[in-house]
Structures are given as structure tokens and as C-alpha cells.
PDB file of C-alpha atoms in Angstrom:
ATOM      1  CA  UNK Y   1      98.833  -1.019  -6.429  1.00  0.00           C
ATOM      2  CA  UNK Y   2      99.759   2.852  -6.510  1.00  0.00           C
ATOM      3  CA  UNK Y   3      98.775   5.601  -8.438  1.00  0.00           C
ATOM      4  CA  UNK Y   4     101.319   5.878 -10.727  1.00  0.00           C
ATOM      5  CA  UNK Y   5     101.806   1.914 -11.644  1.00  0.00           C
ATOM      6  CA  UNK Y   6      97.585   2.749 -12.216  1.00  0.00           C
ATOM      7  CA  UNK Y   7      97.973   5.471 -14.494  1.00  0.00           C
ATOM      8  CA  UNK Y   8     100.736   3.334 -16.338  1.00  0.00           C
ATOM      9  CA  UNK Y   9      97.985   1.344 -16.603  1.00  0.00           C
ATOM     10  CA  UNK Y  10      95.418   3.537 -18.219  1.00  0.00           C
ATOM     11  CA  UNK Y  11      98.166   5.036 -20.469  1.00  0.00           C
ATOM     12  CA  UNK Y  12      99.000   0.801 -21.864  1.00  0.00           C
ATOM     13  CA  UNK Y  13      95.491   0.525 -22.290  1.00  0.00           C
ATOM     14  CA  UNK Y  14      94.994   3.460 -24.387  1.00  0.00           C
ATOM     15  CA  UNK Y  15      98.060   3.178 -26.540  1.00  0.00           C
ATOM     16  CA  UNK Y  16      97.014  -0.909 -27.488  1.00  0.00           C
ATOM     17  CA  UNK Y  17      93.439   0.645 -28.099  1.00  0.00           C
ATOM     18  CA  UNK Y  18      95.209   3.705 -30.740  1.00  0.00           C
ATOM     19  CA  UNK Y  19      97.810   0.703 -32.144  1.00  0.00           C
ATOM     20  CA  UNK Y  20      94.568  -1.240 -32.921  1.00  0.00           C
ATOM     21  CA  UNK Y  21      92.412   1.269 -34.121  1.00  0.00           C
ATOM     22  CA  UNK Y  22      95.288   2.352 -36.500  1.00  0.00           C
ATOM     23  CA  UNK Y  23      95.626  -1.157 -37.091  1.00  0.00           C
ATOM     24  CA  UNK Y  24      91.815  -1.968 -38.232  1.00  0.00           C
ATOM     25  CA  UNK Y  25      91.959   1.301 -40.186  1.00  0.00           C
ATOM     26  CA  UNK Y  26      95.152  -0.135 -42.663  1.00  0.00           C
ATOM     27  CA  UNK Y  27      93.392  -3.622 -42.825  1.00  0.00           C
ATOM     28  CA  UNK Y  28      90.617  -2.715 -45.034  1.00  0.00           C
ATOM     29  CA  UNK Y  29      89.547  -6.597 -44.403  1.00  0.00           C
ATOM     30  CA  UNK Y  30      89.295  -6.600 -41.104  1.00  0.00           C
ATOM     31  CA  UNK Y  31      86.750  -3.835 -41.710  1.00  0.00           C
ATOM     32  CA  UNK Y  32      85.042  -6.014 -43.274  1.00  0.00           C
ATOM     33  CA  UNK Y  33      84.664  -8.548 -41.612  1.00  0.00           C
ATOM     34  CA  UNK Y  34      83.989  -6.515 -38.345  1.00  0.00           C
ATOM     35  CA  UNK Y  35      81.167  -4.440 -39.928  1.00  0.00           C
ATOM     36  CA  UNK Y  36      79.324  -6.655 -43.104  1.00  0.00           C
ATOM     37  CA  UNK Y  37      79.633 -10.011 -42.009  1.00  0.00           C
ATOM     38  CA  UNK Y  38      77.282  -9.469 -38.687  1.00  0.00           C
ATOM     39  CA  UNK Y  39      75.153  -7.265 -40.995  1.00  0.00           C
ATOM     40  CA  UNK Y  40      74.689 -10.112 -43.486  1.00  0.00           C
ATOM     41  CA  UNK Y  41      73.980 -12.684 -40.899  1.00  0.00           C
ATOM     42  CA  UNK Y  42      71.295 -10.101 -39.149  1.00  0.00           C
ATOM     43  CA  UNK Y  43      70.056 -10.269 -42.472  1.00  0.00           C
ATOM     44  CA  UNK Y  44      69.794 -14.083 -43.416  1.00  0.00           C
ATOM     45  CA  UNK Y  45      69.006 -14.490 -39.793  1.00  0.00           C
ATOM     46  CA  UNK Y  46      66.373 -12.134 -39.647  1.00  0.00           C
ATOM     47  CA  UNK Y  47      64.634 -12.691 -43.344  1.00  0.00           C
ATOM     48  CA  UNK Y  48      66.157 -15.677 -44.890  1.00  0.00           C
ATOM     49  CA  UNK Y  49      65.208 -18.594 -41.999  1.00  0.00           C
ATOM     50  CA  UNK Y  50      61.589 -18.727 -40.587  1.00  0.00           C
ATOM     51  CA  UNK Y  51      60.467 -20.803 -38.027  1.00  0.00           C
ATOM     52  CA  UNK Y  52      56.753 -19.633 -39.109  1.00  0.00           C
ATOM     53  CA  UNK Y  53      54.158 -23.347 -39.931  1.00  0.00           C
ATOM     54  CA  UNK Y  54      52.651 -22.929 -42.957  1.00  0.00           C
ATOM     55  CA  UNK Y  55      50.038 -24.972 -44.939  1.00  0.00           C
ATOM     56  CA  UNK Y  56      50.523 -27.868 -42.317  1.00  0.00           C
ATOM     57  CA  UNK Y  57      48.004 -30.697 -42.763  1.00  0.00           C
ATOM     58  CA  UNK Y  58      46.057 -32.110 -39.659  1.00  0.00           C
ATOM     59  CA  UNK Y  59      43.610 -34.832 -39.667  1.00  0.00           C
ATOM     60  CA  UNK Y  60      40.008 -34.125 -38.450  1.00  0.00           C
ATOM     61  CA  UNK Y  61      38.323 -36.887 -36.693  1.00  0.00           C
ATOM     62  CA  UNK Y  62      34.982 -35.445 -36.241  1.00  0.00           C
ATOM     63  CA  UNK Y  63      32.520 -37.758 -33.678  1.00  0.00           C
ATOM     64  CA  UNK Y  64      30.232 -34.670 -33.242  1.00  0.00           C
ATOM     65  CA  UNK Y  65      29.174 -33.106 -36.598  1.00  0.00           C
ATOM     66  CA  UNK Y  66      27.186 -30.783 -36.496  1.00  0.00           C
ATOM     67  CA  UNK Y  67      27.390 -26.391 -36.800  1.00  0.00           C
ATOM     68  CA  UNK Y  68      29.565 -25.991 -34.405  1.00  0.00           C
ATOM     69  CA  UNK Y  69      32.721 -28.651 -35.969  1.00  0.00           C
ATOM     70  CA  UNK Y  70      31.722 -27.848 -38.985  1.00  0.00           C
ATOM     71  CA  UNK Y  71      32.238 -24.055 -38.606  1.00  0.00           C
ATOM     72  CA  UNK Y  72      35.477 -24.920 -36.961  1.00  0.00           C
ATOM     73  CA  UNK Y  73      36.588 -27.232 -39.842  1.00  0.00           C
ATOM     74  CA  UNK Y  74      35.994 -24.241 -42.083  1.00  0.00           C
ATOM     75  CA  UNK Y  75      37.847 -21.802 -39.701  1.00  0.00           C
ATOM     76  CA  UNK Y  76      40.907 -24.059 -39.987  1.00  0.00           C
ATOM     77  CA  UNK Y  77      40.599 -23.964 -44.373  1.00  0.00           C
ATOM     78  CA  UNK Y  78      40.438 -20.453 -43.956  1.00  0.00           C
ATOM     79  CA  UNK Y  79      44.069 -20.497 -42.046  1.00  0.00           C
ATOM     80  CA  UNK Y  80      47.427 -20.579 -43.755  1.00  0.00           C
ATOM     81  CA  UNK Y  81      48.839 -22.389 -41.378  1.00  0.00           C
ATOM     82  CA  UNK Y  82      46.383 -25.538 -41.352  1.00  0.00           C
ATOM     83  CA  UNK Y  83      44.841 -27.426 -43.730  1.00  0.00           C
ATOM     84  CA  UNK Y  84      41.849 -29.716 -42.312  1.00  0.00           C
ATOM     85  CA  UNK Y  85      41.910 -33.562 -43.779  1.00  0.00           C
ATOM     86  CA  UNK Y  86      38.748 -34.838 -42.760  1.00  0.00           C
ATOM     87  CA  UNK Y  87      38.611 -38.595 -42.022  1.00  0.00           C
ATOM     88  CA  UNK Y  88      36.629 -41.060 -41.100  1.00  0.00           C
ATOM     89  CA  UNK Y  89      38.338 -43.078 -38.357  1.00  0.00           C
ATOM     90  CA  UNK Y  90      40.571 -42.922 -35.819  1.00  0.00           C
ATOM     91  CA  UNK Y  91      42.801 -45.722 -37.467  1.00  0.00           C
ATOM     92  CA  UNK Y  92      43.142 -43.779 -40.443  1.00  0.00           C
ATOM     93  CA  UNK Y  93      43.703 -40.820 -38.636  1.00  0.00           C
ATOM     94  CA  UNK Y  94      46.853 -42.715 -37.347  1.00  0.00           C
ATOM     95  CA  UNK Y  95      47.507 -44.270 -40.630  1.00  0.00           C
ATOM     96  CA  UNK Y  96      48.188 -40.978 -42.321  1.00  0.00           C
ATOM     97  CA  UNK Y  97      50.264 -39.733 -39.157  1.00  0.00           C
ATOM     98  CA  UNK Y  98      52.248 -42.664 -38.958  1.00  0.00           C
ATOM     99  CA  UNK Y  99      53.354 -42.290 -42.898  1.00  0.00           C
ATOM    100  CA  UNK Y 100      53.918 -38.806 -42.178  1.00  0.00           C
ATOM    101  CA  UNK Y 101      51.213 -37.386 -45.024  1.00  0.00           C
ATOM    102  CA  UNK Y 102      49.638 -34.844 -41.758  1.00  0.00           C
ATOM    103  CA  UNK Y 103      51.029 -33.538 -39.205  1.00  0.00           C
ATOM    104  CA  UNK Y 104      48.628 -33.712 -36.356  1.00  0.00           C
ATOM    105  CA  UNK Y 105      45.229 -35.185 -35.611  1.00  0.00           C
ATOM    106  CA  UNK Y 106      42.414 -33.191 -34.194  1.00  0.00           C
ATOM    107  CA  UNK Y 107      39.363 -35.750 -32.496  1.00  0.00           C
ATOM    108  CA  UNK Y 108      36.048 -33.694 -31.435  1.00  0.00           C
ATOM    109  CA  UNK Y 109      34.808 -36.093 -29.560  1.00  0.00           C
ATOM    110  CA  UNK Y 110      31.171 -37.749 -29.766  1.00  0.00           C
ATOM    111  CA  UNK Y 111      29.256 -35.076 -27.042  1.00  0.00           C
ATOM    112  CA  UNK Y 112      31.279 -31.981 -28.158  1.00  0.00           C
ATOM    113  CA  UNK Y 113      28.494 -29.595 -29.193  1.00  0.00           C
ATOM    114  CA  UNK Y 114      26.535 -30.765 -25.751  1.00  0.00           C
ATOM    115  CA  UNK Y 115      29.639 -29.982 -23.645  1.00  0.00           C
ATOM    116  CA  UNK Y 116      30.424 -26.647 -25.382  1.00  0.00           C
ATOM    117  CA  UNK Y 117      26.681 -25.299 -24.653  1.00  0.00           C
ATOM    118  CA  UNK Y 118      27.786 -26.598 -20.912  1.00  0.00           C
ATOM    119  CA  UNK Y 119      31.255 -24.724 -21.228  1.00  0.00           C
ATOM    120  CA  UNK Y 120      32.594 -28.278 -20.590  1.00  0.00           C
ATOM    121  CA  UNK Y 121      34.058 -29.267 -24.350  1.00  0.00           C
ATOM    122  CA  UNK Y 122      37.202 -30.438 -24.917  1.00  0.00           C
ATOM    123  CA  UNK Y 123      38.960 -31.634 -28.521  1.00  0.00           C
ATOM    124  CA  UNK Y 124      42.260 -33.874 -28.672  1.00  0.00           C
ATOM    125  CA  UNK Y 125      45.430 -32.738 -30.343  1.00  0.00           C
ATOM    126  CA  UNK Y 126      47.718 -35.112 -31.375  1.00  0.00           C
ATOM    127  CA  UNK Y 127      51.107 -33.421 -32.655  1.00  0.00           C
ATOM    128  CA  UNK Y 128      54.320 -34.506 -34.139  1.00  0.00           C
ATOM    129  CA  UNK Y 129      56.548 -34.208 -31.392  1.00  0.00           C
ATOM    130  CA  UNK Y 130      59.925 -34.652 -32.943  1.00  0.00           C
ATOM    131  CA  UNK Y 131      60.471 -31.091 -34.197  1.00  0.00           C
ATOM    132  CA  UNK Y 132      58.783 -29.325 -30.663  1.00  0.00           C
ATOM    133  CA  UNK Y 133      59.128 -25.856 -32.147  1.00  0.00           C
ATOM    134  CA  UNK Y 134      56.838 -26.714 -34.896  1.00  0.00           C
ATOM    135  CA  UNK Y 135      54.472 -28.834 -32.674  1.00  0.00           C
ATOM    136  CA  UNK Y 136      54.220 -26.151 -30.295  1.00  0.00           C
ATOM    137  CA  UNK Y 137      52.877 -23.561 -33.455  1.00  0.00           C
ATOM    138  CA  UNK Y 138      50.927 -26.363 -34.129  1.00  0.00           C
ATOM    139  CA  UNK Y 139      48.983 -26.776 -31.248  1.00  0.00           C
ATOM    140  CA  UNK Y 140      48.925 -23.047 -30.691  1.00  0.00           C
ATOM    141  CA  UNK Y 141      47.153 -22.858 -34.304  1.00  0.00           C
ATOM    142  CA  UNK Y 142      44.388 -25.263 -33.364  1.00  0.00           C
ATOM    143  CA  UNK Y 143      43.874 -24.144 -29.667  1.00  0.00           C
ATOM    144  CA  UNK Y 144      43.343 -20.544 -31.259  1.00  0.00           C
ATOM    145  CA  UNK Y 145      41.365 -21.814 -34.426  1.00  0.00           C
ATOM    146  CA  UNK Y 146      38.769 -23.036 -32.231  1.00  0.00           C
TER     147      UNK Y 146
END
């Protein structure tokens, strides 16, 4: 390629870019929909969906009550995001996450409060796995709850 069949080049470009300019500029349309519609979609993108878990009910199967679960319970009812069900057995537990009335279980298991004064305590989590954005919030909720 020479220079000349280069600068042809550059002078094409240019003159499609003024025709369309020109172009948008007539179309008042085309404005339109080149400036407001990605504006309103920022806006119902950014404000209108929100992938934020609120009010979520979990099921606490406590084995260890005591302070320390019980303080923890009462951390979770002071979240927006979870709302502690206390029950009394692991079956119900799965009974109400099976018909879909919680959406996670939390087990402290029996020795909790003796492992956590050994920095060895562990709890369960038991998620809904099906929509794994809100599981993951979830999970992130109760690992940061306790």
C-alpha cells in the first residue's frame, strides 16, 4: 500500500464519519436511542434489580446451648439479612428446607462452646444451592454473623 492510496484512506474514513455525524444530528431518534436508552438501563440496572438477601430465614439446630449460641442466635435477629428459626431436630430442620419455608440450616454441634474455648469449633451450613448467587450471600451472612 502507498501513501497516497493511505491518505485516500484517511480522507474515506473521515468523510463516512462527517456523513454520519450529520446523519445522527437530522435523526433526532437515533439520538435517542444512542444517548437515553443506555442511560435508562444504567439506571434500572444499577437501582431497579438487586441481588442483595434480605430477611432470609435459616433454621437453627442448636446441640450446644449455652452463651455463646445463644448470643449468636441473637446476632443473626439483629441482621436484615437472616432471620434465625430455632428448631428442635435435625428432621425438622430438613422438613422445613425441603418445603422451602427456610432457606438454610445452621447445626452447632453438641461440643461447640468446648471447641471454641480450644479455637477448634466448627458449625454446619446447609444452603439452597439452586440459586448459587443467593447461597453464596447466604453463607457469607452466617460465616460473618458468627
Amino acid at each position: 500500500m502507498n501513501l497516497t492510496s493511505l491518505k485516500n484512506s484517511w480522507r474515506r474514513t473521515a468523510s463516512l464519519t462527517v456523513k454520519e455525524t450529520r446523519q445522527l444530528m437530522r435523526d433526532k431518534s437515533s439520538i435517542a436511542m444512542g444517548l437515553l436508552l443506555p442511560l435508562l438501563l444504567i439506571f434500572i440496572f444499577g437501582y431497579g434489580i438487586s441481588l442483595d438477601l434480605t430477611d432470609a430465614k435459616v433454621a437453627v439446630f442448636n446441640q450446644s446451648p449455652g452463651k455463646v449460641t445463644n448470643a449468636i442466635v441473637e446476632g443473626f435477629r439483629g441482621s436484615s439479612y437472616i432471620t434465625p428459626f430455632p428448631v428442635k431436630s435435625m428432621k425438622e430442620a430438613e422438613t422445613l428446607f425441603d418445603d422451602g419455608k427456610v432457606r438454610g440450616i445452621v447445626v452447632f454441634p453438641q461440643n461447640f462452646q468446648a471447641d471454641l474455648m480450644n479455637q477448634k469449633a466448627k458449625i454446619q451450613i446447609i444452603v439452597y444451592g439452586v440459586d448459587t448467587t443467593s447461597a453464596n450471600s447466604l453463607q457469607n451472612y452466617v460465616q460473618q454473623s458468627v
